[in-house]
Every structure is written in structure tokens, then in C-alpha cells.
Amino acid sequence: MPRFSIIVPTHGVAGRLSQALDSVLGQSFGDLELIPVCDAPDTPAAEVAAGYAGRDPLVKPVHSPPSAGLDGARNAGLRAASGAYVLFLDGDDLLLPGALAAVDARLTETAGVDVLYVEHERAPWWEGDPVNPVGPLFAGAPKGAFTPAELPGLTGAALPAWSAVYRRTFLTEHELAFPEGNFTDLGWGGLVTVAARRIAVLRRVVVRHRLRRQGSRLNLPGEGQHALLDQVELVLARATEHVLPAERTGPLFDQLFALVLKTAARPERLARGHRAFFRRAARLYRRFRPAGHRMPRGSLGVQHRLLAVGAYDAFRALRDANRLAGRAAETVPRPHAVRTRLRYRAALRRPLNPDLAVYCAYWGRGYACNPAAIHAKARELAPQLRQVFLVEAGQEHTLPKDVEYAVLGSHRAWELLARATYLINNANFAEGVVKRPGSVHLQTQHGTPLKTMGVDQSTYPVVAARSGSFTRLLGRVDRWDFNLSANRHSTRMWERAFPGSWEALEYGYPRNDVFYTATAADVARIRRELGIPENRLAVLYAPTHRDHHSGFEPGLDLEEFCAAAGEDVVVLLRAHYFYDQGRTRHSDRIIDVTAHRSTEDVCLAADALITDYSSIMFDYANLDRPIVVYADDWEVYRQSRGVYFDLMAEPPGPVARTPEELAAVFRERAYAGPESTALRAGFRARFCEFDDGRAAERVVRRVLLGEPPQALPPVLPLAERVPAPAAVTLVRS
């Protein structure tokens, strides 16, 4: 029998689940079983859990349908548990280092306790300092084991399920299970409090609870709020059955009705039935109020008195007066120039134009990436739309002549942003853009994440210092209605990096459609335009930028590489767009394509790719052509930038650590060998999941034409896709 069974519900947290599981498996104390509770075998979270189970016998996934809720998931975990003690951990929270060893030591000191209450911290994981909400409560606890009557203010009703450790035989003896419905932690904690005879406290933070960007599900308005009264009635009825003394029922009663009054004071939580909620609460208050109970003083005492007599109208008047007194004036961010600000404000008062779509790519660099591909497809499928591209001043010449545009920051651009129904970007629109009711914001992204993104950057000082306020970033994320994804890995990482209420569209990246629609003639034409000599092996070298460098550093002597790799090799150098200064680095063997407007054209022209950690590898993999990773500073990059998976363990092809190794890969033809092919196949299966040549069509039909998901073209299986042909036979004699 293991010492601990750790139960982790996973619904809705696939993006951060691996962090939660790692925090358990990384503990110094290893006598445990880890039980992730997943919705179904084919869900994203179940795939994550199955991967861990395949690598570690301590991981034992079980399944519980989403309809069973959090209570059903935890109860399923309890039924599977075999440990002496049970802990719960939410799938997006963390067990802190050394936690299990500390818990084990404390349980040894206080042998036989039914419940060990532990401290936890509430951490706004994107920005802000964590707080320990139960520290003051635990400060007065006896040093050893004690009875609940010795510290009556400590009731489980005020604590989440994961802020305690439970003796499993205690739970089975009392047939304790999580009650059905919302606020199951409240009911569970109260039932545990009533049944417990010996308890103890560990004055140490064990769990880091990471507050969700979207807020607690318990705060969502609707009928579920009425379940709070169900849990209150359940707990107080059980306390009455057990004939608890008044010194215990008084604090329990106060804590439960503090939560009831908090909900009654927030009408936005109760979509309807405010009066019915209050009246039922009043009946419960009178039914279960302990003999000799003294109401609190001050404003809270007034609320108690009004609830006791069921005076809803008076309570509502008091509530509204308090809300008015505490309401701060809200401000709406605006563009800085006074005249532009006034024009924008005036435009916001005009109705949305239902046929206006505004696009932007790479902060206005031009007609590129997913927005350009969507724009082109919309011309074909939705010609009734007026489509305008936003571009920064000086880049107007980069747009096709038949594309309507506006210069970023101009009066016209702000007016278009105010009136557009559809706003499509692969980065973010300016902070001053207001999300109007009825408008649709589509975030297309511009790559698959290997390196950390969004709020996940906050723990990497060099990156965080350049990223600005994460709170402001999240404010921009709040405008998104849809977020595009090319694979399930991206879906999970976007969930972590950009938490919000957006809907994930797993449609593929429209910019990659051309990798399946281009012909051999298209490839030949692009190569001629780039100046690639015939019958030469064109190798695209595309390194990413380094946050710890101040400028572009190629990281590789390309002339030496060409000399060592073979006479027929030419290199297409494409520096990260951060370093596109309009300069070129041409030679007989090197063609600088950094300034070329289309990354997709450059990829089509290349017979093979060399990159380090750039997301271009995920897009290029669609072409099913050789990819070689040049990882001369992987450890430094990984530590300074942060990554979502170990590229060295799951590369798309051969990995070289030195210039000599890299040249040998090409000189000895390893880049096109069977091992390289096998690595690429696995990489494509994982990261080219939804790219099939019809991504733009799916986006236009769903977002711009409003077609239902079931009417969209299904994703073509990977084995049935035919990528654009390469120009050069890759296996040379």
C-alpha cells in the first residue's frame, strides 16, 4: 500500500496538466500513486496522462465523464485509491517541492489523525505576489494532534479539498464522498469537519493554487449558484444529526452563511431567482441557527438580521447602496493624439459595419502570414466583404496593388477599427482598440510554440523585461473571440499562455495551405525569382532570435559550411524578422532572403531546412522535406527563454551541435537517410495535425460566413496529403 494517493481531476486544464503531474513526480518522497482523472481516453488531458503512465508506473489514470462534474471525478479517484492517505490536487495547481516529505513527517508526529490541514498559497501566476489565506487561522492551532472543539474556528467548510490530507480508512468508515453539484468543496469540507475526531495542522505551504485568468467557475452566473444552499443544508443537517456542541456549530454556521450572504450581495451571480434564493436562505437560517447564537456586529450583522426575518427588499436596498458607494469610475483606453481620440470615440458611437473586415500582420509589416491567406480566401468565398489591411507607414509598397489598406495610427485606421465587425491579426491590435459588442476578433497566431509565450514568459527575467505588462497583455487577450491552432500541442499551450474565454479553432494555419496547393511550376518560378542556380541543393538556414543577444548573430560561418557540405549546396539565409533591416548578405553560395516578403515562398524554394529553435520547422515539416537542427546553444536558450518540450529528445531530423557535425550531416547525406525520415514522420504526425491545404477555407466559412462547425470541410488525414514537390532529388549519388 502506498503512503499517499494523489488524485488530480483534469477537466479543462490540459494545457497546464503536465506541470501539475511533474510537481508530484518530482517530489523527494516517492511512496505514492498518482491518479489523474480524465474525461475520456481520447481527450487532450487523457493523452497527456497516458504519456506519463507509459513512462512511470506510479501514474494510474482513471476516467470519469464530464457530465459527472468535479465531484464525480474526485469520487472516481477515491474509488481507485489504495494509499494510506489521500490528497487532492487541481490539474492546474502545483505541489510545492518537499511538500510530501513534510506531510509525511507531520503525520508521523501526529499518528492516527483523521485530517491534516495544510497551508496553501493563492498565486496570480501571470503577475503579482502569492498570499497565504489560512496562515492566520492556523497560527492559533495546538502543536500536536487535537480535537475539532479545541479550535472551533477551523472548519473544513472554509477550505478547499486540496488544503488537507485525509486518512483513507476515516473516509471509508464514514462513507464520505463529494456531494453532487456546484460548491462540492464546501459540502465535502463541512461533512469532513462534522465527522472528524482528531485533526492536526501543518504550518507549511504545500499547494500553490494558481488563480485562473477566467476566474473561478463558482463565480459564473446561473442556476448553479442555487446549489450553494443545497450544500449548506446538507452540512448543517449532518451537524444536527451528530448533535455537535454549540461551540462547534456556531463557527460552522457563521462561515456557511458568510458565503450565502456574499452570493446574495452579488446579483450578477444569480441570473434570476434572486428573491427565491434569499427566501430559501432565510428559511435555512432560521431552521439551523444554533441556540444562543450571537450575530456579528457592524454591516455584516445588519445583513444577518435582514436574512433572519427574510427582509429581501431591505437587503436589496442596502446591497445597492453599498455597491454604488464602492463602484469606481471605469476608463476606456484611447489612442493618444487628441484629435484621433475624439474621432475614434465618435466612430465608436456609430453602428458596426457588418461587411467590414480589418486585417493586420506582424504589427503592420505588410501583407503576410495567416491574415493574408484568410484575406485571399475571403475574396473568393465572401466577395461581399470590404477587406482592409493595416500597414505601418513606409510599408505601403509591400501590399499587392489590388489590396485596400490604411496606415496604422492614422485617423482612417482608427475609424476602420471602430466600425469593423471582423478584426483579424496574427499578433495583437493596439491596446486602445475597444472590443465592441457584436464584433468578432480572430487571433491567428504566427507559429507553433516551442519557446514559452504569453504569461508563461513571466518566470524568465530576460524575456519578461522585454514583454511589458502581462496584465495589459491579458487585457488584449480578453478581446479575442477565436484563437487559431495548427495542432493539439498548440491548443494546450495557448490555453496556458493566453488564458481567456476565447474558442480554439483547430483548423490549421491558412498560411500553410500553399504547401499543399503549390505545383512544381510554382516551385521552379520561385527559385528563379530568388536566383537559385539550377540543380543546386538549396538549404534554407533560418535561425531564431536570442533574447539574451542585442542583435542578429548568424551563429554559423555559412561560407565555411558551404565549403564543407558539398559543391552543389547553396544557402538561403533568412534571419528572424526582428533583424530585417533591408540589408543583404549575398555571395556566390549564399542568398540572403531575409527581406523577402513571403516565408512560404522561401520554404517552397528550399530543398532542406537548417534551423535552431525557430517555429519555421513546424511549418516546413508540412513539405515533408529534410530538417536538420543546429543546436549549438540549446542549454543556454532553454534556460534563458524557456521551452514547452525537449527538442533534443523529439527532433524533426538530425541534430548537430557543432559546425563540423552540421557539415557532416550534409556531406554524408544523413539529412535524407532513413533515420531522418522516421524522425520527420513522427514530428509531422504531432505538429502538422490540422494543416491540410484547406485551413483558410475553414476559417472563412466559420468566422466570416458564420457556418456551423459540422458544415466545414473535415481535416484530411496526414497519409492522404500530397505536399508540393521539391526541386532537387534529395538523395544524391
XYZ file of C-alpha atoms in Angstrom, residues 65-674:
610
model
C -17.369 11.588 -17.828
C -17.585 15.404 -17.915
C -21.262 15.140 -17.011
C -20.240 13.754 -13.613
C -18.590 17.063 -12.745
C -15.773 17.738 -10.307
C -17.485 15.728 -7.588
C -17.772 12.690 -9.861
C -14.120 12.958 -10.909
C -12.860 13.119 -7.334
C -15.116 10.276 -6.238
C -13.828 8.168 -9.140
C -10.312 8.875 -7.920
C -11.276 7.923 -4.364
C -12.647 4.582 -5.551
C -9.347 3.846 -7.288
C -7.147 4.993 -4.397
C -5.225 2.447 -2.348
C -2.936 4.704 -0.297
C -2.988 5.186 3.448
C -3.666 8.896 2.967
C -5.432 10.806 0.206
C -4.542 14.199 -1.236
C -6.324 16.161 -3.931
C -4.679 18.485 -6.425
C -6.379 20.513 -9.126
C -4.968 19.873 -12.593
C -3.631 23.411 -12.949
C -2.113 23.706 -9.463
C 1.281 22.659 -8.110
C 2.533 20.542 -5.235
C 5.492 22.520 -3.947
C 8.971 20.928 -3.652
C 9.443 18.946 -0.450
C 5.721 19.008 0.311
C 5.169 15.246 0.617
C 8.215 14.758 2.831
C 6.927 17.476 5.165
C 3.430 15.971 5.196
C 4.817 12.502 5.910
C 6.892 13.808 8.819
C 3.925 15.651 10.319
C 1.656 12.602 10.006
C 4.283 10.553 11.816
C 4.351 13.124 14.639
C 0.549 13.171 14.929
C -0.108 9.494 14.316
C -3.675 8.497 13.574
C -5.249 11.874 12.834
C -8.298 11.818 10.599
C -7.377 15.014 8.797
C -4.157 17.006 8.489
C -4.889 20.551 7.374
C -2.079 22.190 5.395
C -1.375 25.714 4.230
C -1.692 26.769 0.615
C -0.940 29.888 -1.364
C -3.131 31.626 -3.902
C -0.914 32.778 -6.743
C -1.934 35.026 -9.654
C 0.505 33.077 -11.788
C 0.800 35.655 -14.587
C 1.633 38.633 -12.369
C 1.509 39.523 -8.653
C 2.548 38.148 -5.275
C 1.063 34.964 -3.753
C -0.874 35.119 -0.480
C -1.399 32.526 2.247
C -5.072 32.869 3.221
C -5.107 30.303 6.042
C -1.878 31.297 7.782
C -3.638 33.490 10.415
C -6.224 30.771 11.105
C -3.568 28.104 11.673
C -1.498 30.377 13.902
C -3.588 29.501 16.952
C -3.611 25.732 16.388
C -2.222 23.384 19.078
C 1.208 21.970 18.348
C 0.183 18.328 18.255
C -2.990 16.454 17.369
C -6.182 17.912 18.802
C -9.966 17.628 18.710
C -12.002 19.983 16.496
C -13.572 21.508 19.623
C -10.141 22.874 20.641
C -10.048 25.124 17.574
C -13.711 25.542 16.535
C -12.904 28.286 14.051
C -11.082 25.716 11.910
C -13.811 24.108 9.820
C -13.231 22.403 6.536
C -16.145 24.325 5.055
C -13.874 27.337 4.606
C -11.079 25.349 2.954
C -10.671 23.763 -0.488
C -10.365 19.996 -0.649
C -6.685 20.252 -1.637
C -5.794 22.101 1.574
C -5.935 18.928 3.637
C -4.672 15.345 3.769
C -7.213 12.638 4.673
C -6.758 9.224 6.272
C -8.407 6.910 3.763
C -9.856 4.498 6.350
C -11.507 7.501 8.045
C -13.198 8.367 4.765
C -14.395 4.812 4.140
C -15.610 4.306 7.732
C -17.823 7.377 7.478
C -18.731 6.726 3.805
C -17.605 10.222 2.909
C -17.844 11.289 -0.718
C -18.004 14.572 -2.552
C -21.620 15.739 -2.744
C -23.092 16.246 -6.174
C -23.284 19.648 -7.837
C -21.595 23.035 -7.600
C -19.743 24.034 -4.426
C -18.789 20.423 -3.807
C -15.709 21.540 -1.827
C -17.991 23.342 0.603
C -20.134 20.291 1.185
C -17.126 17.967 1.396
C -15.247 20.153 3.851
C -18.301 20.529 6.067
C -19.032 16.795 6.120
C -15.396 16.060 6.953
C -15.495 18.621 9.779
C -18.591 17.029 11.301
C -17.141 13.505 11.177
C -13.528 14.201 12.250
C -12.448 13.359 15.807
C -8.688 14.070 15.748
C -7.064 16.618 13.478
C -3.728 18.399 13.141
C -2.200 21.318 11.273
C 0.976 21.591 9.174
C 2.323 25.142 9.208
C 3.829 24.904 5.763
C 2.608 25.822 2.278
C 2.019 22.552 0.440
C -0.063 23.567 -2.601
C 0.269 26.538 -4.914
C -3.193 27.333 -6.211
C -2.832 29.254 -9.446
C -5.775 31.554 -9.946
C -7.308 31.124 -13.362
C -7.359 34.046 -15.744
C -11.020 33.307 -16.414
C -11.836 33.379 -12.684
C -13.435 30.661 -10.602
C -16.170 28.628 -12.235
C -18.121 29.053 -8.993
C -18.497 32.742 -9.781
C -20.258 32.126 -13.081
C -23.861 33.349 -13.077
C -26.712 30.913 -13.440
C -28.797 28.278 -11.721
C -25.649 26.636 -10.361
C -25.410 29.356 -7.728
C -28.524 27.957 -6.041
C -26.553 24.754 -5.341
C -24.740 26.705 -2.622
C -27.868 26.410 -0.464
C -28.037 22.659 -1.163
C -24.549 22.220 0.267
C -25.299 24.449 3.270
C -28.417 22.440 4.068
C -26.558 19.136 3.680
C -23.752 20.129 6.060
C -25.938 21.691 8.737
C -28.358 18.757 8.641
C -25.441 16.357 9.168
C -24.172 18.513 12.046
C -27.631 18.325 13.635
C -27.653 14.529 13.292
C -24.294 14.326 15.051
C -25.509 16.676 17.813
C -22.397 18.833 17.665
C -21.960 21.192 20.607
C -22.861 24.854 20.135
C -19.219 25.952 20.315
C -18.631 23.969 17.125
C -21.873 24.608 15.267
C -21.651 28.382 15.816
C -18.444 28.925 13.777
C -19.607 26.432 11.143
C -22.950 28.244 10.830
C -21.248 31.665 10.553
C -18.812 30.517 7.880
C -21.527 28.945 5.763
C -23.823 31.938 5.903
C -20.978 34.343 5.221
C -20.752 32.629 1.829
C -24.530 32.750 1.392
C -24.641 36.488 2.093
C -21.686 37.079 -0.213
C -23.614 35.475 -3.077
C -26.856 37.275 -2.205
C -24.937 40.577 -2.281
C -23.785 39.930 -5.847
C -26.869 39.823 -8.050
C -24.750 39.279 -11.174
C -24.070 35.748 -9.924
C -27.771 34.943 -9.808
C -29.060 35.288 -13.339
C -32.583 35.042 -11.956
C -34.404 33.969 -8.841
C -32.749 36.495 -6.502
C -35.785 36.696 -4.229
C -36.282 32.920 -4.180
C -32.597 32.412 -3.271
C -32.893 34.890 -0.403
C -36.123 33.422 0.938
C -34.780 29.887 0.937
C -31.604 31.097 2.644
C -33.749 32.798 5.281
C -35.627 29.548 5.966
C -32.350 27.662 6.357
C -31.008 30.404 8.617
C -33.973 30.121 10.990
C -34.005 26.320 10.856
C -30.347 25.751 11.697
C -29.393 28.797 13.765
C -27.740 27.390 16.907
C -29.253 28.128 20.293
C -27.685 31.210 21.828
C -26.104 32.256 18.521
C -24.844 35.845 18.576
C -24.995 37.763 15.322
C -21.857 39.612 14.134
C -21.521 43.340 14.646
C -21.420 46.054 12.008
C -22.659 45.798 8.436
C -22.416 42.005 8.415
C -24.636 41.880 11.497
C -27.246 44.013 9.723
C -27.233 41.531 6.837
C -27.688 38.647 9.289
C -30.700 40.355 10.852
C -32.296 41.061 7.488
C -31.756 37.461 6.412
C -33.165 36.111 9.667
C -36.502 37.878 9.059
C -36.479 37.372 5.271
C -36.458 41.115 4.514
C -35.353 40.882 0.920
C -36.385 44.387 -0.153
C -34.434 45.987 2.690
C -31.428 43.726 1.964
C -31.518 44.691 -1.705
C -31.643 48.399 -0.856
C -28.633 48.009 1.451
C -26.791 45.978 -1.180
C -27.401 48.539 -3.918
C -26.305 51.399 -1.681
C -23.046 49.598 -0.836
C -22.367 48.826 -4.486
C -22.898 52.428 -5.524
C -20.610 53.700 -2.784
C -17.793 51.328 -3.764
C -18.040 51.497 -7.529
C -15.003 53.095 -9.178
C -15.333 55.007 -12.417
C -14.258 52.880 -15.345
C -11.981 54.279 -18.011
C -11.646 53.105 -21.600
C -8.168 53.228 -23.179
C -7.982 55.514 -26.206
C -5.455 56.452 -28.852
C -3.074 59.151 -27.606
C -3.488 62.046 -30.090
C -6.400 64.261 -29.033
C -7.970 64.634 -32.488
C -7.597 60.936 -33.220
C -9.040 60.069 -29.832
C -12.086 62.235 -30.462
C -12.599 60.770 -33.931
C -12.283 57.237 -32.568
C -14.742 57.965 -29.772
C -17.211 59.364 -32.280
C -16.793 56.340 -34.558
C -17.495 54.018 -31.634
C -20.942 55.578 -31.324
C -21.771 54.630 -34.901
C -23.087 51.116 -35.675
C -20.750 48.326 -36.701
C -20.405 47.739 -40.420
C -21.469 44.084 -40.860
C -19.452 43.769 -44.086
C -16.169 45.318 -42.906
C -13.126 43.168 -42.050
C -9.827 44.667 -40.894
C -6.569 42.698 -41.029
C -3.074 43.196 -39.656
C 0.058 41.030 -39.667
C 3.269 41.313 -37.644
C 2.403 44.721 -36.184
C 1.845 46.181 -39.650
C 4.862 44.811 -41.527
C 2.787 44.056 -44.611
C 0.594 41.551 -46.428
C 1.752 38.298 -44.866
C 1.121 35.176 -42.836
C -2.287 33.830 -41.794
C -4.153 37.157 -42.156
C -3.054 37.443 -45.804
C -4.091 33.848 -46.552
C -7.501 34.405 -44.940
C -7.897 37.695 -46.836
C -7.189 35.955 -50.150
C -9.618 33.116 -49.477
C -12.332 35.545 -48.305
C -12.114 37.321 -51.666
C -13.145 34.039 -53.229
C -15.761 32.850 -50.714
C -17.071 36.130 -49.278
C -16.721 38.754 -52.030
C -19.405 40.921 -50.406
C -16.986 41.881 -47.621
C -14.934 45.051 -47.687
C -11.463 43.990 -46.532
C -8.797 46.445 -45.393
C -5.210 45.639 -44.401
C -3.447 47.818 -41.821
C 0.213 48.548 -42.538
C 2.825 50.700 -40.859
C 3.979 53.869 -42.589
C 6.661 53.174 -45.192
C 5.478 49.640 -45.919
C 2.608 50.515 -48.229
C 4.598 49.353 -51.249
C 4.720 45.801 -49.904
C 0.989 45.245 -50.407
C -0.449 43.888 -53.666
C -1.838 46.716 -55.756
C -5.426 45.490 -55.508
C -5.474 45.282 -51.680
C -7.149 48.181 -49.854
C -5.054 49.397 -46.933
C -4.811 52.028 -44.199
C -1.722 53.250 -42.361
C -1.549 52.271 -38.696
C -2.173 55.176 -36.354
C -3.959 57.282 -38.940
C -7.429 58.739 -38.413
C -8.722 56.394 -41.097
C -7.215 53.310 -39.451
C -8.809 54.106 -36.089
C -12.177 54.753 -37.711
C -11.976 51.409 -39.503
C -11.086 49.648 -36.244
C -14.054 51.281 -34.527
C -16.580 50.171 -37.172
C -15.262 46.765 -38.283
C -17.276 43.692 -37.412
C -14.315 41.371 -38.098
C -10.793 42.065 -36.775
C -8.097 39.566 -37.748
C -4.491 39.687 -36.540
C -1.544 37.345 -36.038
C -0.198 39.463 -33.163
C -2.409 41.963 -31.304
C -4.156 45.170 -32.162
C -3.163 48.275 -30.204
C -4.130 48.397 -26.556
C -6.536 51.256 -27.242
C -8.765 49.162 -29.517
C -12.139 48.620 -27.850
C -13.877 45.252 -28.101
C -17.365 46.256 -29.182
C -20.400 44.029 -28.626
C -21.090 42.192 -31.866
C -17.545 42.444 -33.182
C -15.537 39.289 -33.838
C -11.812 39.200 -33.060
C -9.783 36.350 -34.564
C -6.260 35.740 -33.284
C -4.482 33.629 -35.907
C -1.082 33.322 -34.141
C 2.065 33.075 -36.276
C 3.708 29.830 -35.327
C 3.664 26.682 -33.234
C 5.203 27.305 -29.798
C 8.457 25.656 -28.848
C 9.607 28.601 -26.732
C 7.412 29.952 -23.940
C 4.823 32.522 -24.898
C 2.470 34.972 -23.219
C 2.251 34.841 -19.459
C 4.468 31.739 -19.380
C 7.346 34.152 -20.074
C 6.875 35.833 -16.701
C 9.314 33.482 -14.932
C 12.157 34.174 -17.399
C 13.675 37.546 -16.402
C 15.343 38.458 -19.700
C 12.169 37.788 -21.681
C 9.814 39.245 -19.089
C 11.766 42.514 -19.013
C 11.087 42.968 -22.741
C 7.499 41.811 -22.695
C 5.911 44.709 -20.822
C 2.950 44.310 -18.531
C 1.386 40.870 -18.542
C -1.781 42.392 -17.132
C -2.036 44.574 -20.244
C -1.334 41.564 -22.420
C -4.228 39.721 -20.813
C -6.416 42.742 -21.401
C -5.709 42.351 -25.119
C -6.385 38.616 -24.899
C -9.810 39.411 -23.454
C -10.790 40.817 -26.864
C -10.265 37.504 -28.631
C -13.321 35.509 -29.701
C -11.385 32.850 -31.616
C -7.796 31.607 -31.435
C -6.358 29.554 -34.277
C -4.371 26.362 -33.740
C -2.423 24.072 -36.067
C -2.161 21.115 -33.673
C -3.313 19.972 -30.260
C 0.060 20.849 -28.736
C -0.564 24.476 -29.694
C -4.114 24.376 -28.349
C -2.843 23.308 -24.926
C -0.010 25.818 -24.869
C -2.223 28.716 -25.972
C -4.572 27.795 -23.131
C -1.675 28.239 -20.709
C -0.006 31.226 -22.314
C -3.088 33.285 -23.187
C -5.836 32.356 -20.706
C -9.167 33.808 -21.694
C -12.701 32.994 -22.770
C -11.847 32.557 -26.474
C -12.774 29.489 -28.503
C -9.985 27.395 -30.000
C -10.298 26.753 -33.741
C -8.280 23.632 -34.571
C -8.359 24.331 -38.306
C -4.652 24.545 -39.206
C -2.716 27.631 -40.309
C -4.033 29.221 -43.516
C -0.532 30.373 -44.481
C 0.479 26.711 -44.787
C -2.242 25.875 -47.313
C 0.165 26.726 -50.133
C 2.434 23.853 -49.104
C -0.270 21.517 -50.437
C -1.624 23.594 -53.319
C 1.638 24.744 -54.956
C 2.840 22.891 -58.059
C 6.269 22.013 -59.428
C 5.936 25.006 -61.767
C 5.334 27.287 -58.769
C 8.450 25.943 -57.056
C 10.563 26.453 -60.192
C 9.268 30.011 -60.622
C 10.077 30.971 -57.039
C 13.581 29.540 -57.323
C 14.212 31.603 -60.448
C 12.955 34.739 -58.693
C 15.314 34.112 -55.781
C 18.261 33.454 -58.077
C 18.874 29.837 -57.104
C 21.051 28.117 -59.735
C 19.566 25.041 -61.374
C 20.393 21.626 -59.938
C 21.757 23.119 -56.732
C 20.666 21.875 -53.317
C 19.060 24.947 -51.744
C 19.366 24.751 -47.956
C 17.319 27.276 -46.003
C 19.117 28.480 -42.871
C 16.581 30.139 -40.559
C 17.788 30.762 -37.004
C 15.505 32.350 -34.437
C 16.371 35.408 -32.359
C 18.030 35.213 -28.951
C 16.553 37.240 -26.119
C 19.988 37.373 -24.499
C 21.573 38.914 -27.650
C 21.131 42.521 -28.690
C 21.355 41.947 -32.449
C 21.476 39.314 -35.160
C 24.317 36.814 -34.860
C 24.257 34.106 -37.560
C 25.742 31.537 -35.181
C 27.331 29.755 -38.136
C 30.010 30.654 -40.687
C 27.981 29.971 -43.812
C 30.909 30.178 -46.241
C 32.771 27.511 -44.280
C 29.617 25.412 -44.086
C 29.122 25.514 -47.853
C 32.741 24.565 -48.471
C 32.492 21.595 -46.107
C 28.966 20.426 -47.012
C 29.417 19.928 -50.755
C 29.934 21.797 -54.004
C 26.276 21.767 -55.008
C 24.981 23.348 -51.767
C 23.719 26.932 -51.701
C 22.334 28.555 -48.559
C 19.213 30.692 -48.342
C 19.787 32.872 -45.280
C 16.635 34.049 -43.567
C 17.251 35.955 -40.347
C 14.388 36.450 -37.879
C 12.084 39.285 -38.937
C 13.232 41.267 -35.888
C 16.504 41.776 -37.809
C 15.058 42.649 -41.200
C 16.824 45.953 -41.850
C 16.690 45.749 -45.630
C 20.369 44.769 -45.889
C 21.533 41.742 -47.843
C 24.355 39.268 -47.271
C 24.821 37.802 -50.765
C 27.787 35.801 -52.065
C 28.281 33.074 -54.678
C 26.991 30.413 -52.322
C 24.767 32.472 -50.025
C 21.482 34.122 -50.993
C 20.043 36.450 -48.348
C 16.243 36.092 -48.382
C 15.582 37.870 -45.068
C 13.807 40.762 -46.780
C 11.671 38.534 -48.998
C 8.053 39.178 -48.024
C 6.828 35.576 -48.123
C 8.255 32.969 -45.776
C 6.094 30.402 -47.527
C 7.747 31.096 -50.900
C 11.187 30.721 -49.353
C 10.187 27.384 -47.831
C 8.816 26.126 -51.136
C 12.120 27.009 -52.831
C 14.257 25.189 -50.260
C 15.156 21.528 -50.592
C 16.091 21.220 -46.926
C 15.951 23.316 -43.764
C 18.551 24.076 -41.122
C 17.194 25.820 -38.066
C 17.857 26.026 -34.383
C 14.687 26.619 -32.359
C 12.622 28.638 -34.830
C 8.939 27.814 -35.268
C 9.580 27.673 -39.009
C 10.396 23.982 -38.523
C 6.759 23.204 -37.710
C 5.526 24.873 -40.891
C 8.290 23.471 -43.109
C 7.521 19.961 -41.869
C 4.333 20.112 -43.945
C 6.506 19.842 -47.057
C 7.954 16.542 -45.795
C 11.460 17.653 -46.720
C 14.583 17.168 -44.598
C 15.022 19.281 -41.460
C 18.302 19.499 -39.543
C 18.521 21.107 -36.111
C 21.668 23.095 -35.349
C 21.633 23.351 -31.546
C 24.954 24.844 -30.534
C 23.487 26.706 -27.515
C 20.427 24.652 -26.560
C 21.118 24.674 -22.825
C 21.548 28.452 -22.712
C 18.461 29.035 -24.848
C 16.386 26.617 -22.796
C 17.321 28.278 -19.527
C 17.015 31.883 -20.714
C 13.893 31.593 -22.899
C 12.057 28.549 -21.616
C 10.618 25.812 -23.845
C 7.494 23.658 -23.891
C 9.170 20.390 -24.798
C 12.653 18.941 -25.181
C 13.508 19.414 -28.845
C 16.653 17.337 -28.435
C 14.526 14.335 -27.415
C 11.900 14.841 -30.143
C 13.646 16.489 -33.128
C 12.307 16.583 -36.692
C 15.596 15.253 -38.051
C 19.326 15.003 -37.273
C 20.714 17.242 -34.518
C 24.156 18.855 -34.860
C 25.933 20.627 -32.008
C 28.993 21.945 -33.840
C 29.659 23.360 -37.338
C 31.665 20.248 -38.160
C 28.777 17.941 -37.211
C 26.380 20.034 -39.271
C 28.551 19.912 -42.397
C 28.980 16.171 -41.972
C 25.195 15.666 -41.924
C 25.040 17.063 -45.472
C 28.343 15.730 -46.732
C 27.407 12.190 -45.648
C 23.762 12.507 -46.777
C 22.422 11.791 -43.258
C 19.831 14.523 -43.684
C 17.973 12.302 -46.203
C 18.593 8.903 -44.596
C 16.019 6.516 -43.091
